[in-house]
XYZ file of C-alpha atoms in Angstrom:
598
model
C 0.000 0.000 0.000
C 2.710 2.280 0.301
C 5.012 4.283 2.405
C 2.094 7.085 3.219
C -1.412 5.289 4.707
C -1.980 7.042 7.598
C -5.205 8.651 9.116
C -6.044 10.761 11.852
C -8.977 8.529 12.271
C -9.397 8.546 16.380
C -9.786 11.838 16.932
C -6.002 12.273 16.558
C -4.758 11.714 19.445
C -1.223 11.244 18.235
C 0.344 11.571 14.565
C 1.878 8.766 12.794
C 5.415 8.127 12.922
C 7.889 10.481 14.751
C 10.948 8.401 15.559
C 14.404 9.108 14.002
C 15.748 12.308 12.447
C 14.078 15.328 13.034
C 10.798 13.823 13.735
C 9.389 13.894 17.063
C 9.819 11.331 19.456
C 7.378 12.333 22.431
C 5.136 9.990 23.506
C 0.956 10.271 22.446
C 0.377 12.390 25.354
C 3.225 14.513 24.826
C 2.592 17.882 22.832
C 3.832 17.171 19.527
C 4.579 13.873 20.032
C 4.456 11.773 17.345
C 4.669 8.102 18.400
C 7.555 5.869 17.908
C 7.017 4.628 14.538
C 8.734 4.380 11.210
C 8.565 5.771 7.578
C 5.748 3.463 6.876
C 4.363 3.158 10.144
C 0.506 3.720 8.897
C -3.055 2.451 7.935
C -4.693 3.429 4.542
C -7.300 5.351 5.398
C -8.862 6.283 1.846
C -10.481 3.264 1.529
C -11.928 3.393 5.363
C -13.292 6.964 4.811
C -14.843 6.145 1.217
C -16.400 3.134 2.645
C -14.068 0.893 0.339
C -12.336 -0.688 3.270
C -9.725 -3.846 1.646
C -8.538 -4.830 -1.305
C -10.123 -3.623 -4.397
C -8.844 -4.123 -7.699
C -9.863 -3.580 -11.025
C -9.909 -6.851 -13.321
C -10.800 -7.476 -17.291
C -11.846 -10.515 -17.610
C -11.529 -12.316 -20.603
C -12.716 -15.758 -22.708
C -12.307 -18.209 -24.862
C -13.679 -21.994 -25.578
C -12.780 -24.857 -27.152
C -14.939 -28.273 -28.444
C -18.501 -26.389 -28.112
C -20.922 -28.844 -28.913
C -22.745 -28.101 -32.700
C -26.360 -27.707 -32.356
C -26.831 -26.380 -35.875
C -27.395 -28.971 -39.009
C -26.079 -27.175 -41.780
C -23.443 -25.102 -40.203
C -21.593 -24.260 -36.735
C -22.543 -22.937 -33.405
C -23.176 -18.937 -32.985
C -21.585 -18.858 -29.274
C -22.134 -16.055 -27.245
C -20.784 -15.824 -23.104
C -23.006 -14.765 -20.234
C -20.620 -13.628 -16.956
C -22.845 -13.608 -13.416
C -21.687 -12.861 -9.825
C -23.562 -15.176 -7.006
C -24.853 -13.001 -4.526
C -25.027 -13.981 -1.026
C -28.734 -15.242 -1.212
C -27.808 -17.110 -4.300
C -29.136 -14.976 -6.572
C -26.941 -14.691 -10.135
C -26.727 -11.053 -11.469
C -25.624 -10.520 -15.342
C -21.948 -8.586 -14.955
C -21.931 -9.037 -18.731
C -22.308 -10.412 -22.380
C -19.920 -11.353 -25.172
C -20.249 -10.340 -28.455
C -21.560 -12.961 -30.907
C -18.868 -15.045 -32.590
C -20.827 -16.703 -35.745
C -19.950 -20.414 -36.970
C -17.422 -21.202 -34.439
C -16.902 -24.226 -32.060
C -13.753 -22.552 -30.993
C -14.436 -18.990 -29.897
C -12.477 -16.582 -28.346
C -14.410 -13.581 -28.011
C -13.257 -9.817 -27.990
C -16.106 -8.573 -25.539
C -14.417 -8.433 -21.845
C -16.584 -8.040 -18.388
C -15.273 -6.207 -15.525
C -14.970 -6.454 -11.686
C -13.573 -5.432 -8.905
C -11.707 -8.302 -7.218
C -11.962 -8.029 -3.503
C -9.596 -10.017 -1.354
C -12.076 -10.528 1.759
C -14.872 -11.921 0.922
C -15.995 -15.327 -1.775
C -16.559 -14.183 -5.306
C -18.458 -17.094 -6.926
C -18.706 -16.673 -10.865
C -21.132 -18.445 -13.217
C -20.325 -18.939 -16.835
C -23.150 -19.590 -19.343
C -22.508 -20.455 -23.163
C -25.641 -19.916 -25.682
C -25.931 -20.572 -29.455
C -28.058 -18.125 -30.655
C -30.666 -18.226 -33.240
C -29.637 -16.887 -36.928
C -32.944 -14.767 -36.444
C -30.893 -12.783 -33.633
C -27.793 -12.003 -35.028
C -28.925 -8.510 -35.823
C -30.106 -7.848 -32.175
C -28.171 -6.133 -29.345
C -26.742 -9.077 -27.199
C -27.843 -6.806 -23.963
C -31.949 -7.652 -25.336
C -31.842 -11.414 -26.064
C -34.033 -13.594 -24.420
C -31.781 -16.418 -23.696
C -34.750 -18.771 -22.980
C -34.964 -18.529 -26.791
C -31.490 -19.408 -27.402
C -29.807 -22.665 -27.598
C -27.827 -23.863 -24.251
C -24.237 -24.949 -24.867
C -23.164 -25.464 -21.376
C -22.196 -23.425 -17.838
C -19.144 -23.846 -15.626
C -18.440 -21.936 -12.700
C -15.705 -21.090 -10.227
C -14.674 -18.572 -7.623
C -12.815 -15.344 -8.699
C -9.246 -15.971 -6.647
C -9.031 -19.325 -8.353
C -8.620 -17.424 -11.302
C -5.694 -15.101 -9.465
C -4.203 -17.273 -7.680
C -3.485 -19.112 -11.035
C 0.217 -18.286 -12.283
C -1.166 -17.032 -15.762
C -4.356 -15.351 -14.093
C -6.123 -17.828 -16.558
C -8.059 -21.009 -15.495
C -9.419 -23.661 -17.802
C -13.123 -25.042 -16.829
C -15.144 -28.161 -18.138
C -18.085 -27.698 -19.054
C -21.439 -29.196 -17.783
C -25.294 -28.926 -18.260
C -27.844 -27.270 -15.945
C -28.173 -30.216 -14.250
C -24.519 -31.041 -13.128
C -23.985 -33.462 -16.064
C -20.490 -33.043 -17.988
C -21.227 -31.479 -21.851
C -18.408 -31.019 -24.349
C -16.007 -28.452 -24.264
C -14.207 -26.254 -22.186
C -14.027 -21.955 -20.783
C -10.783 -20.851 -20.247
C -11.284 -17.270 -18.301
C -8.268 -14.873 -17.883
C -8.221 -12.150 -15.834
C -6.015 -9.096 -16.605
C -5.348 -6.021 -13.432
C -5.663 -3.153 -14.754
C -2.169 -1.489 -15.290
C -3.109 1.882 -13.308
C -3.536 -0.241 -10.088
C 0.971 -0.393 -10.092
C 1.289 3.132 -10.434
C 2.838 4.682 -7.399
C 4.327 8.219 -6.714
C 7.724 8.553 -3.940
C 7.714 12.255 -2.834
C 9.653 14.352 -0.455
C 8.462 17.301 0.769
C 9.474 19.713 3.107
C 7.844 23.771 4.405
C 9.089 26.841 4.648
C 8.199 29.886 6.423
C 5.651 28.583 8.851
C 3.267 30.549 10.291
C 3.559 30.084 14.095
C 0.769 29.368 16.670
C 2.522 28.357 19.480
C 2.859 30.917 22.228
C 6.147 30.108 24.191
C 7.725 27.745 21.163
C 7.115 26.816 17.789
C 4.058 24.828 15.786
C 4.500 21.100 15.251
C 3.244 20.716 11.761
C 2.342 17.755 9.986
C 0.861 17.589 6.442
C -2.409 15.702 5.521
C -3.037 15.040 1.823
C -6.911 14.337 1.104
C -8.304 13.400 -2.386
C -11.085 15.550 -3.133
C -14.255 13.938 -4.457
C -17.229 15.882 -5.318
C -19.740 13.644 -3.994
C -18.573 13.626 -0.337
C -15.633 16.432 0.118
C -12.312 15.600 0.929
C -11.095 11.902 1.455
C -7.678 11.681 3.675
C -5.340 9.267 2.107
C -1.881 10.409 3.638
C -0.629 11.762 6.798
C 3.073 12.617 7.472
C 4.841 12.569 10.856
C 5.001 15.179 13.352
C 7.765 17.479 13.449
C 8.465 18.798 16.531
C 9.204 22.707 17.114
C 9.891 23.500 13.788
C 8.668 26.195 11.160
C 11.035 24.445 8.252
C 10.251 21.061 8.510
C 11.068 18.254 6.225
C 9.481 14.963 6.198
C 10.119 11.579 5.719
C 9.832 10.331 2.017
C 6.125 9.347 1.262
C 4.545 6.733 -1.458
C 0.821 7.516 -2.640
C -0.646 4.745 -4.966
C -2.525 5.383 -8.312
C -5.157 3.727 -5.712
C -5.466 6.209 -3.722
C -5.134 9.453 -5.736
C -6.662 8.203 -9.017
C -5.320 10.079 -12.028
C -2.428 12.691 -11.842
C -5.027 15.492 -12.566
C -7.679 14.604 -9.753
C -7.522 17.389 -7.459
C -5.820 16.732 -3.727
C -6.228 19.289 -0.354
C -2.777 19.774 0.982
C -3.115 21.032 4.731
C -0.569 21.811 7.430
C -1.261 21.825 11.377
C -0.345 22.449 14.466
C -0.244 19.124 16.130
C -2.248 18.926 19.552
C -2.393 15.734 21.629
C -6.189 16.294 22.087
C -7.085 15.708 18.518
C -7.448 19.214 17.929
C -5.446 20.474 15.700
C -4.554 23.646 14.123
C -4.840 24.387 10.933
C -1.956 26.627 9.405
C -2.724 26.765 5.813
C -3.535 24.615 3.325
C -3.949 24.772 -1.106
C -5.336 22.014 -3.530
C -3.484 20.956 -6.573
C -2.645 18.034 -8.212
C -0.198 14.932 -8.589
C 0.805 16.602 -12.113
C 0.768 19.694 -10.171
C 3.600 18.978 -7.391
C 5.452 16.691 -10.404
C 6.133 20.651 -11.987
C 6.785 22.249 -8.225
C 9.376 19.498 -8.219
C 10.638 20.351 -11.745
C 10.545 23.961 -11.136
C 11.950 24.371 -7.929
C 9.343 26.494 -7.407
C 7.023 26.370 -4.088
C 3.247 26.147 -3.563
C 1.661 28.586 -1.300
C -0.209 27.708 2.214
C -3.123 30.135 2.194
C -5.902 29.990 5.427
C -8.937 28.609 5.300
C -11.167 31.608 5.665
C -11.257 33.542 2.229
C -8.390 36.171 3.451
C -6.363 34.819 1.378
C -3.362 35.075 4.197
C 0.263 33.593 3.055
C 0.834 31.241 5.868
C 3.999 29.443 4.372
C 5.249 27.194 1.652
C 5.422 24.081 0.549
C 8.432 22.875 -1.908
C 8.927 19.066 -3.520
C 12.127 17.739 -3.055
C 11.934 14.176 -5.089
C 9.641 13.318 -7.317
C 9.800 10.056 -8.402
C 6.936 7.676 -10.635
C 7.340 4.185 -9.912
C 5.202 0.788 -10.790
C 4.768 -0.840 -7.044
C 3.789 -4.672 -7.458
C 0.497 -5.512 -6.093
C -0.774 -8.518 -3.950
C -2.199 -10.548 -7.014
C 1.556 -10.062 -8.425
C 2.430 -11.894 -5.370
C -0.435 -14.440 -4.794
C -0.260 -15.065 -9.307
C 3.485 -15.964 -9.096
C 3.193 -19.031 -6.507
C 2.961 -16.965 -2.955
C 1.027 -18.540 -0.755
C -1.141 -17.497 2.503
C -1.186 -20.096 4.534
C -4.283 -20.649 7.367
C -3.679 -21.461 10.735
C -6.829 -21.275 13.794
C -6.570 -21.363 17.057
C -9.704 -21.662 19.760
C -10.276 -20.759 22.936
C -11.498 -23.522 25.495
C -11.274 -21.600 28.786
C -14.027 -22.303 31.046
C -15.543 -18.309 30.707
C -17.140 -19.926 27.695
C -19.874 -22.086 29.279
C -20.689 -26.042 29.262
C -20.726 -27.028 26.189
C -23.928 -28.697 26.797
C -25.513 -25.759 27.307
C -27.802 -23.835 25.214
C -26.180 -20.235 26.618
C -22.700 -21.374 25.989
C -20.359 -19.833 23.356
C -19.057 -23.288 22.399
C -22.714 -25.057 22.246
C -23.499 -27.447 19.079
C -26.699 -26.117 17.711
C -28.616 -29.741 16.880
C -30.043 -27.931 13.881
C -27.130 -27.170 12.544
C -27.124 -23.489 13.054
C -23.361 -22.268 13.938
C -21.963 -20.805 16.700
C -19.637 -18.063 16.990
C -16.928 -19.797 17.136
C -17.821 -22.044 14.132
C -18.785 -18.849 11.995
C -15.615 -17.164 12.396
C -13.686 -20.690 11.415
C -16.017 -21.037 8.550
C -16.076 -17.084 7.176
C -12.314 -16.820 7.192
C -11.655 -20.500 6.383
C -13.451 -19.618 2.516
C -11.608 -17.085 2.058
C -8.255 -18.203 2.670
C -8.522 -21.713 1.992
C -7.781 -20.975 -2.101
C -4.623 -19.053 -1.197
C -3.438 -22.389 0.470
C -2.066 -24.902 -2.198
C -2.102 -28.063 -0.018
C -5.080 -26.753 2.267
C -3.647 -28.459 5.223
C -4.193 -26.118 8.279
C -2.706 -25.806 11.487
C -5.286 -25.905 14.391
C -4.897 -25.727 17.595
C -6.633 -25.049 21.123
C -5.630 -23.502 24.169
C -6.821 -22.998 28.137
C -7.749 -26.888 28.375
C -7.688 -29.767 30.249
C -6.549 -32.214 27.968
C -7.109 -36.053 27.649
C -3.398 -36.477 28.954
C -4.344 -34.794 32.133
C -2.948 -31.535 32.383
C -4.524 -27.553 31.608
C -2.231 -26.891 28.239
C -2.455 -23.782 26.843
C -1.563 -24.741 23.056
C -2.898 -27.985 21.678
C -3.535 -29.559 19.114
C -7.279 -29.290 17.796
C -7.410 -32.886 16.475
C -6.586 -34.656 20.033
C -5.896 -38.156 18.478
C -2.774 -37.370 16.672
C 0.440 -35.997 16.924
C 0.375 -33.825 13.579
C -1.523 -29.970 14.483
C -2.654 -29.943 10.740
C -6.151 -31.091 9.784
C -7.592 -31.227 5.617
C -9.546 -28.045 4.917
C -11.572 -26.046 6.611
C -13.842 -29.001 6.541
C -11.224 -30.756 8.871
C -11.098 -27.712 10.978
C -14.595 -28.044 11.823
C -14.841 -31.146 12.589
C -11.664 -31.455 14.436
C -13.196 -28.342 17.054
C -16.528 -30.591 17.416
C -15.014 -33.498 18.769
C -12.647 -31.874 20.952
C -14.827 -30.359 22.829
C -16.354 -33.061 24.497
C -12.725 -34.589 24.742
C -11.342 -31.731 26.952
C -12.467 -29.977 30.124
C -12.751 -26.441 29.655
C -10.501 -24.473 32.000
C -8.598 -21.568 31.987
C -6.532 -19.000 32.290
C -6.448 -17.043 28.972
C -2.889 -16.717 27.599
C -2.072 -16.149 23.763
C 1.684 -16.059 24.190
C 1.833 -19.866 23.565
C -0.331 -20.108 20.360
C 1.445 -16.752 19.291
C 5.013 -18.260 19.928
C 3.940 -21.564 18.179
C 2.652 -20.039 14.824
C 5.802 -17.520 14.774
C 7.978 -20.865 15.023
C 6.168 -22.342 11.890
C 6.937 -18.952 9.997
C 10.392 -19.112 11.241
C 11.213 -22.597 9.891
C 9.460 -21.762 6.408
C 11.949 -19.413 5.749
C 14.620 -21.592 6.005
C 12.728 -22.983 2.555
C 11.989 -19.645 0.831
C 10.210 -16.429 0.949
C 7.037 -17.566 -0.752
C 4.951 -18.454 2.571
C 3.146 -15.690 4.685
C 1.201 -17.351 7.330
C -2.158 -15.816 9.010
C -3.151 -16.893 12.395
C -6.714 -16.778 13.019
C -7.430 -16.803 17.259
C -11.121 -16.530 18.297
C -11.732 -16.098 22.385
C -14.563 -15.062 24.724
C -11.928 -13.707 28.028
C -9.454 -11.107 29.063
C -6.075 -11.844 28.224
C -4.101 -12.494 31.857
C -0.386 -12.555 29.691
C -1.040 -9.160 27.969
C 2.743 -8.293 28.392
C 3.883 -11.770 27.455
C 1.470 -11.659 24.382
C 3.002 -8.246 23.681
C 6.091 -9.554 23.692
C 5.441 -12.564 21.705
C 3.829 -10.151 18.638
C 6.449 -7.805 18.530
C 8.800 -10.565 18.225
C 6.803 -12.036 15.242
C 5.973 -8.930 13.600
C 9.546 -9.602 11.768
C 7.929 -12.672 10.155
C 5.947 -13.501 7.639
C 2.925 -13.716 10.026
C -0.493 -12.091 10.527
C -2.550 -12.498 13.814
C -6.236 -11.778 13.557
C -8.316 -11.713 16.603
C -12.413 -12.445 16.872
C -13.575 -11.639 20.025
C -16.822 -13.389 20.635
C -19.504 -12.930 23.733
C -20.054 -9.936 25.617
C -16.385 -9.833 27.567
C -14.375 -6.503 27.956
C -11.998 -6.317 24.850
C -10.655 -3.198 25.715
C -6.975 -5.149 25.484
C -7.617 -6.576 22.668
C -8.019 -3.215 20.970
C -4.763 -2.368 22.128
C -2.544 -5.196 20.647
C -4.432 -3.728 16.802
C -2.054 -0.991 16.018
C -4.994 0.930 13.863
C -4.398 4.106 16.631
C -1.478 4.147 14.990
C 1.190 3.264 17.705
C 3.122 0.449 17.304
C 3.450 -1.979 20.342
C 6.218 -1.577 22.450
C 7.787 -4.842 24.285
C 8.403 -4.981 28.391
C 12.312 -4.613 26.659
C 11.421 -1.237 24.914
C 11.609 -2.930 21.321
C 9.223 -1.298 19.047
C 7.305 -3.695 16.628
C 8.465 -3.754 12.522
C 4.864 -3.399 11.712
C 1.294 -3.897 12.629
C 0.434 -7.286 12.246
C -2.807 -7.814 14.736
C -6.245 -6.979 13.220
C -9.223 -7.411 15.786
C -12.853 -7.735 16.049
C -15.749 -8.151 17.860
C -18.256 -9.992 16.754
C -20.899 -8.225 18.857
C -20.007 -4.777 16.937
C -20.630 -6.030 13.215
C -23.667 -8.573 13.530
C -26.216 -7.396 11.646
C -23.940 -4.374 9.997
C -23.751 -4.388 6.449
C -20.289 -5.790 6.809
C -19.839 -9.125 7.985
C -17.048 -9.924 10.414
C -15.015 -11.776 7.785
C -14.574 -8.662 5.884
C -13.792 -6.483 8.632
C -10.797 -9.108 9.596
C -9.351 -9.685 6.206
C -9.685 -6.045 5.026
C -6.145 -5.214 6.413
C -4.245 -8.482 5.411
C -3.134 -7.754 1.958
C -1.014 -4.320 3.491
C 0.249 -5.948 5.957
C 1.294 -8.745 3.303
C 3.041 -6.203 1.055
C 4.451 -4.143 3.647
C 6.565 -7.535 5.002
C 7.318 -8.281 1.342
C 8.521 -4.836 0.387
C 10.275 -3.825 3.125
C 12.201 -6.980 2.537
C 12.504 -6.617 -1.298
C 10.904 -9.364 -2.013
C 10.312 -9.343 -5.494
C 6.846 -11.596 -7.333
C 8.011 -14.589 -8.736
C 8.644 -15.196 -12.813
C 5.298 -17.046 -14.231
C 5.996 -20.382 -15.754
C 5.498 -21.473 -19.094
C 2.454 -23.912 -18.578
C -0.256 -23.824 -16.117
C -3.881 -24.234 -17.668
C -5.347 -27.642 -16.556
C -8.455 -27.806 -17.054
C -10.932 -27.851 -13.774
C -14.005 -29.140 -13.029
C -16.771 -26.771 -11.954
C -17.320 -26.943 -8.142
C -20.725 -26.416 -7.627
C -24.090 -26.297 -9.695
C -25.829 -22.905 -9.157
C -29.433 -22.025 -10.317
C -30.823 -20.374 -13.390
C -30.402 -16.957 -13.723
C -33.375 -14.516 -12.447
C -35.390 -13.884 -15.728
């Protein structure tokens, strides 16, 4: 995501960043203090104020078939494509329609659909291939009735299978309404759009401040917002605080093509006054443009800081220092070229939970099938990440336990009856959690230091066999942590690994310290040794605060995994891999889905 994600998005209580060179290094109480942070020490906070929170990327998707059946007598099929998206009630709604390829068993048609691919939740697509009628072939393909047109076969599959595909291209059989295999085959390929990579490194530093401190100087930090007509301006950057200083120059910052669009959308630069109460002081600010600072930067010319309220005051100036265009590689680079993200769960079986047996517990088996919290979180973030797994064999484990062997452990393994902590899909997962619960006595106290210490080993060994792993530990709990340092510790020790730790709180339990392991305040957690974590790597949530929300929890989890993914990768250099020459198998459709609404 870049070098420049921050938001001032809790009332600003402390700016991001601040340690090292001329930045501030105060703590969040402190006036102008900035944090201990680094360069990149931030959260993207366009897509949180646009209500685009995660991943979104543009894709083209493209087609081609091969061995169509021939339903015409005297001449070839006329194929034409209908693309659908599965909604979460099932429904299928039309995302588009190829153009009409006449006489052709083997089309490969010109007509592309688009979508945005989003990395937290299931994207199920549903292919359809019609012959149509020789009477239609002057008709706009958007106004056929497909119930008049010949049906050639359907094949579906879920968007990141096409993604996580070297090529971005996946071959499908295909098979008749009913499930039945048909003749021929889809190939779909799906192309990022090119503007996604763009990426702009700036320096920038003031001159001239306008001061409004009494008895020393301002502590200014910038904030760069894209403006959008429909809802004002959007923040996507926020520099680091410089303390006491009326010339300040700040740390090199990235914004993505993302984030600011094109180089002629307009951006708000503002300067303030940094207050540890939130309330900060605005010293001037002026709106330009990404083409706009690219020619302050040529120039070595500045831009001026003018107040907000029409006097049209001179209140300093801003100059460019570097200016540099660069293509960033983005997380389907990573996940298209063999990088995998591998799922690992962890439950809590304290005794704050409830008998099993019991209808009010957190841990009770619904007889009708209807899943508890603990099951929904396994299950929402299982289908997601289970296609970013190749071998889909997942680390489980429990902790706060009395096991079979006698003794409270406080990291086990979920499937009690072997040695091995990995169970087969998220299938396994499930089914390993059901039967240990009436093999264990629920007991206590909380402590994630164990399961924390365990999954940071795993990552630690992988590397020993390449770069190509990043691990993602999911850890569900009702309680209060009692090892809060310990568990402290333990993260900032793994946020040097290829590891992400995401945390659903379920029940009605104070998760007040839970909230402060999730570095989205922007303060990176500091060990009982004074180390100062990489990066964030803890996302949390609680499942009270989204049921019912028009995000699920799944989405709120996941929507921070693929920054923290590419901010391990690049701060390592860790380049995608090369594609290789052949990988196009053909795959069977998973599922059968119904007809499409007429």
């Amino acid at each position: 995501m870049g070098g420049c994600l921050s938001g001032d998005v809790r009332g600003g209580m402390e700016a991001v960043g601040g340690g090292g060179g001329t930045a501030g290094t105060g703590s969040a109480g402190h006036r102008g203090g900035g944090g201990g942070g680094g360069a990149n020490d931030a959260v993207d906070y366009f897509f949180n104020a646009a209500g685009l929170r995660g991943l979104y990327s543009p894709l083209e998707l493209s087609f081609s078939a091969s061995k169509l059946r021939n339903m015409d007598a005297l001449s070839k099929s006329d194929p034409m494509l209908v693309v659908y998206i599965q909604q979460k009630d099932r429904r299928l709604e039309e995302i588009g329609r190829t153009e009409v390829i006449l006489n052709s068993l083997e089309p490969s048609w010109i007509t592309k659909a688009t979508i945005n691919y989003q990395f937290e939740i299931v994207q199920p697509l549903v292919f359809r291939i019609y012959d149509i009628d020789t009477r239609y072939h002057n008709t706009p393909v958007k106004t056929l009735n497909l119930a008049q047109q010949d049906f050639l076969g359907e094949t579906c599959c879920n968007l990141s299978e096409i993604v996580t595909k070297f090529s971005h291209s996946l071959t499908l059989n295909l098979r008749s309404s009913h499930g039945h295999a048909l003749q021929g085959t889809l190939t779909v390929h799906a192309e990022e759009s090119s503007s996604s990579r763009m990426a702009v490194d700036m320096t920038l530093h003031c001159l001239n401040l306008e001061n409004k401190d009494l008895f020393s100087k301002s502590d200014p930090f910038l904030r760069i917002s894209r403006v959008v007509e429909t809802s004002g301006p959007i923040p996507i950057c926020k520099t680091e605080v410089i303390n006491d200083n009326l010339n300040p120059v700040w740390r090199p910052i990235t914004l993505t093509s993302q984030q600011f669009g094109s180089k002629d959308n307009p951006l708000l630069v503002e300067c303030f006054d940094f207050d540890s109460s939130g309330d900060h002081e605005l010293i001037g600010a002026f709106q330009t443009t990404i083409a706009q600072l690219e020619n302050l930067y040529n120039s070595k010319s500045g831009a001026n800081f003018f107040s907000h309220k029409g006097q049209r005051k001179l209140k300093g100036q801003l100059f460019v220092d570097r200016f540099q265009e660069k293509v960033q590689h983005t997380f389907l680079d990573y996940i298209s070229s063999g990088f995998e993200l591998n799922f690992m769960v962890a439950v809590d079986f304290t005794a704050s939970n409830g008998d099993p047996r019991a209808p009010q517990s957190l841990h009770y088996i619904d007889p009708s099938g209807r899943p508890n919290s603990y099951q929904q979180a396994i299950l929402g973030v299982g289908e997601v990440l289970q296609f970013y797994d190749n071998d889909r064999r997942f680390p489980a484990w429990g902790f706060g336990a009395k096991i079979p062997q006698g003794y409270i452990s406080h990291c086990f393994n979920l499937n009690t009856a072997t040695n091995d902590c990995e169970v087969v899909g998220v299938e396994g997962i499930m089914s390993a959690y059901s039967s240990t619960l009436y093999s264990v006595t629920l007991a206590g106290p909380t402590l994630f230091g164990p399961i924390i210490n365990k999954a940071a080993e795993i990552a630690s060994q992988s590397l020993k066999y390449g770069n190509n792993k990043y691990f993602v530990l999911l850890t569900i709990t009702d309680g209060v942590l009692t090892d809060i340092q310990e568990t402290k510790d333990s993260i900032v020790r793994a946020s040097d690994l290829p590891l992400s730790i995401l945390i659903v709180g379920v029940g009605n339990a104070d998760f007040k310290q839970m909230e402060i392991l999730d570095g989205d305040n922007g303060k990176r957690l500091e060990s009982s040794t004074g180390r100062i974590a990489t990066r964030d790597i803890v996302q949390f949530v609680p499942m009270r605060d989204v049921q019912g929300g028009q995000i699920s929890v799944v989405q709120s989890l996941l929507e921070e995994l693929p920054g923290q993914f590419l901010a391990y990768m690049r701060s390592r250099d860790i380049k995608p891999r090369a594609a290789p020459l052949h990988d196009a198998s053909p795959a069977a459709a998973p599922a059968v889905y119904p007809p499409p609404t007429k």
